[in-house]
């Protein structure tokens, strides 16, 4: 499925739709250049889950945990793991915690991820420095992510 997003507000709205329909165990992979809007989308998910704390990019911490919502949110940024070294992180532990997992830069750890995930590729439409226009491509891989995608479609089409 393809979407056009024209503002940060719309990106957060999409995140809220995703968060509203998320269930324990959902995994969302976000790909796109630096500044594409991955963390902005995650802020919307957090809001829908009832998380009040500010959501910040986990670029330097790799993982940020938000456990105070209706479901735990585990926000991960794998950019610093370009070499694929996961020795300091037990990803499987997070997959077993019945939360919602959002992974930025998943391409660096794809071999270590479950096969069932929703993936959103975010691309800038133009190169102007202040543009918020984005093209998004949503694809599901697996039963649970397909259910998640089908649940959000009616809300996206409004």
CSV table of C-alpha atoms in Angstrom, one decimal:
chain,number,residue,atom,x,y,z
A,1,UNK,CA,0.0,0.0,0.0
A,2,UNK,CA,1.3,3.5,-0.9
A,3,UNK,CA,0.5,6.7,1.1
A,4,UNK,CA,1.4,10.4,0.7
A,5,UNK,CA,2.1,12.3,3.9
A,6,UNK,CA,2.4,16.0,3.6
A,7,UNK,CA,3.2,17.1,7.2
A,8,UNK,CA,4.6,16.0,10.5
A,9,UNK,CA,1.1,16.1,11.9
A,10,UNK,CA,-0.1,13.6,9.3
A,11,UNK,CA,2.9,11.4,10.1
A,12,UNK,CA,2.0,11.4,13.8
A,13,UNK,CA,-1.7,10.8,12.9
A,14,UNK,CA,-0.6,7.6,11.0
A,15,UNK,CA,1.4,6.6,14.0
A,16,UNK,CA,-1.7,7.0,16.2
A,17,UNK,CA,-3.7,4.8,13.8
A,18,UNK,CA,-1.0,2.2,14.0
A,19,UNK,CA,-0.9,2.4,17.8
A,20,UNK,CA,-4.7,2.3,18.2
A,21,UNK,CA,-4.8,-1.0,16.3
A,22,UNK,CA,-1.6,-2.5,17.7
A,23,UNK,CA,-1.6,-5.7,19.7
A,24,UNK,CA,1.1,-7.3,21.8
A,25,UNK,CA,3.8,-8.8,19.6
A,26,UNK,CA,3.4,-6.4,16.7
A,27,UNK,CA,6.7,-5.5,15.1
A,28,UNK,CA,7.0,-2.4,12.9
A,29,UNK,CA,10.1,-1.9,10.8
A,30,UNK,CA,10.8,1.7,9.6
A,31,UNK,CA,13.2,2.4,6.8
A,32,UNK,CA,14.2,5.7,5.3
A,33,UNK,CA,16.9,8.3,5.3
A,34,UNK,CA,18.0,10.4,8.3
A,35,UNK,CA,15.2,12.8,9.1
A,36,UNK,CA,12.6,10.9,7.1
A,37,UNK,CA,10.1,10.9,10.0
A,38,UNK,CA,10.6,7.5,11.6
A,39,UNK,CA,10.7,8.9,15.2
A,40,UNK,CA,7.8,11.3,14.4
A,41,UNK,CA,5.7,8.3,13.4
A,42,UNK,CA,6.7,6.5,16.6
A,43,UNK,CA,5.6,9.5,18.7
A,44,UNK,CA,2.1,8.9,17.3
A,45,UNK,CA,2.2,5.2,18.2
A,46,UNK,CA,3.3,6.1,21.7
A,47,UNK,CA,0.4,8.7,22.1
A,48,UNK,CA,-2.1,6.1,21.0
A,49,UNK,CA,-0.7,3.7,23.6
A,50,UNK,CA,-1.2,6.3,26.3
A,51,UNK,CA,2.5,7.0,26.8
A,52,UNK,CA,3.0,10.4,28.3
A,53,UNK,CA,6.8,10.7,28.3
A,54,UNK,CA,8.4,12.4,25.4
A,55,UNK,CA,9.5,9.9,22.7
A,56,UNK,CA,13.1,10.5,21.6
A,57,UNK,CA,15.2,8.9,19.0
A,58,UNK,CA,17.1,6.0,20.4
A,59,UNK,CA,20.1,6.6,18.1
A,60,UNK,CA,22.7,6.7,20.9
A,61,UNK,CA,20.9,4.4,23.4
A,62,UNK,CA,19.9,1.9,20.7
A,63,UNK,CA,16.7,1.0,22.7
A,64,UNK,CA,14.2,3.1,24.6
A,65,UNK,CA,11.6,1.4,26.7
A,66,UNK,CA,8.2,2.9,27.4
A,67,UNK,CA,6.3,0.5,29.7
A,68,UNK,CA,3.7,2.9,31.1
A,69,UNK,CA,1.1,2.6,28.3
A,70,UNK,CA,-1.6,0.2,27.5
A,71,UNK,CA,1.1,-1.9,25.9
A,72,UNK,CA,4.9,-1.6,26.4
A,73,UNK,CA,6.6,0.2,23.5
A,74,UNK,CA,10.2,-0.8,22.6
A,75,UNK,CA,11.7,1.8,20.2
A,76,UNK,CA,14.9,0.6,18.7
A,77,UNK,CA,17.4,2.3,16.3
A,78,UNK,CA,19.9,-0.1,14.8
A,79,UNK,CA,21.8,2.5,12.8
A,80,UNK,CA,24.9,2.2,15.1
A,81,UNK,CA,24.9,-1.6,14.6
A,82,UNK,CA,25.9,-1.4,10.9
A,83,UNK,CA,28.3,-4.3,11.5
A,84,UNK,CA,25.5,-6.5,12.7
A,85,UNK,CA,27.1,-7.0,16.2
A,86,UNK,CA,24.2,-7.7,18.5
A,87,UNK,CA,26.4,-9.1,21.3
A,88,UNK,CA,25.2,-6.5,23.8
A,89,UNK,CA,21.5,-6.8,23.0
A,90,UNK,CA,19.2,-9.7,23.4
A,91,UNK,CA,16.5,-9.0,20.8
A,92,UNK,CA,14.7,-12.2,21.5
A,93,UNK,CA,14.1,-11.0,25.1
A,94,UNK,CA,12.2,-8.0,23.6
A,95,UNK,CA,10.2,-10.2,21.2
A,96,UNK,CA,9.0,-12.2,24.2
A,97,UNK,CA,7.8,-9.2,26.3
A,98,UNK,CA,4.4,-8.8,24.7
A,99,UNK,CA,4.8,-5.2,23.6
A,100,UNK,CA,4.9,-3.3,20.4
A,101,UNK,CA,8.3,-3.1,18.8
A,102,UNK,CA,9.4,-0.3,16.5
A,103,UNK,CA,12.7,-0.8,14.8
A,104,UNK,CA,14.4,2.0,12.8
A,105,UNK,CA,17.2,1.0,10.4
A,106,UNK,CA,16.2,-2.7,10.5
A,107,UNK,CA,18.3,-3.6,7.5
A,108,UNK,CA,21.3,-3.9,9.8
A,109,UNK,CA,19.7,-6.7,11.8
A,110,UNK,CA,17.2,-8.4,9.4
A,111,UNK,CA,18.8,-11.9,10.0
A,112,UNK,CA,17.9,-11.6,13.7
A,113,UNK,CA,14.2,-10.6,13.3
A,114,UNK,CA,11.1,-12.7,13.3
A,115,UNK,CA,9.5,-13.3,9.9
A,116,UNK,CA,6.2,-11.6,10.9
A,117,UNK,CA,6.4,-7.8,10.7
A,118,UNK,CA,4.9,-4.7,9.2
A,119,UNK,CA,7.4,-2.6,7.2
A,120,UNK,CA,7.1,1.1,6.3
A,121,UNK,CA,9.5,2.6,3.8
A,122,UNK,CA,9.6,6.4,4.1
A,123,UNK,CA,11.0,8.4,1.2
A,124,UNK,CA,11.3,12.2,0.8
A,125,UNK,CA,9.4,13.4,-2.2
A,126,UNK,CA,11.6,16.4,-2.9
A,127,UNK,CA,15.0,17.5,-1.7
A,128,UNK,CA,14.2,20.9,-0.2
A,129,UNK,CA,15.6,21.1,3.3
A,130,UNK,CA,12.2,22.0,5.0
A,131,UNK,CA,9.9,19.7,3.0
A,132,UNK,CA,7.7,17.4,5.0
A,133,UNK,CA,6.2,15.6,2.0
A,134,UNK,CA,6.8,11.9,2.2
A,135,UNK,CA,5.9,8.8,0.2
A,136,UNK,CA,5.3,5.7,2.3
A,137,UNK,CA,5.1,2.1,1.2
A,138,UNK,CA,3.5,-0.3,3.7
A,139,UNK,CA,4.1,-4.0,3.4
A,140,UNK,CA,3.2,-6.8,5.7
A,141,UNK,CA,5.1,-10.1,6.1
A,142,UNK,CA,3.2,-12.7,8.1
A,143,UNK,CA,-0.2,-13.4,9.5
A,144,UNK,CA,-0.2,-10.9,12.5
A,145,UNK,CA,1.2,-8.0,10.5
A,146,UNK,CA,-1.3,-8.7,7.7
A,147,UNK,CA,-4.1,-8.5,10.3
A,148,UNK,CA,-2.6,-5.2,11.6
A,149,UNK,CA,-2.4,-3.7,8.2
A,150,UNK,CA,-6.0,-4.7,7.4
A,151,UNK,CA,-7.2,-3.1,10.6
A,152,UNK,CA,-5.6,0.2,9.9
A,153,UNK,CA,-6.7,0.5,6.3
A,154,UNK,CA,-10.2,1.8,7.0
A,155,UNK,CA,-8.8,4.6,9.2
A,156,UNK,CA,-6.2,5.6,6.7
A,157,UNK,CA,-8.7,5.8,3.9
A,158,UNK,CA,-10.9,8.3,5.8
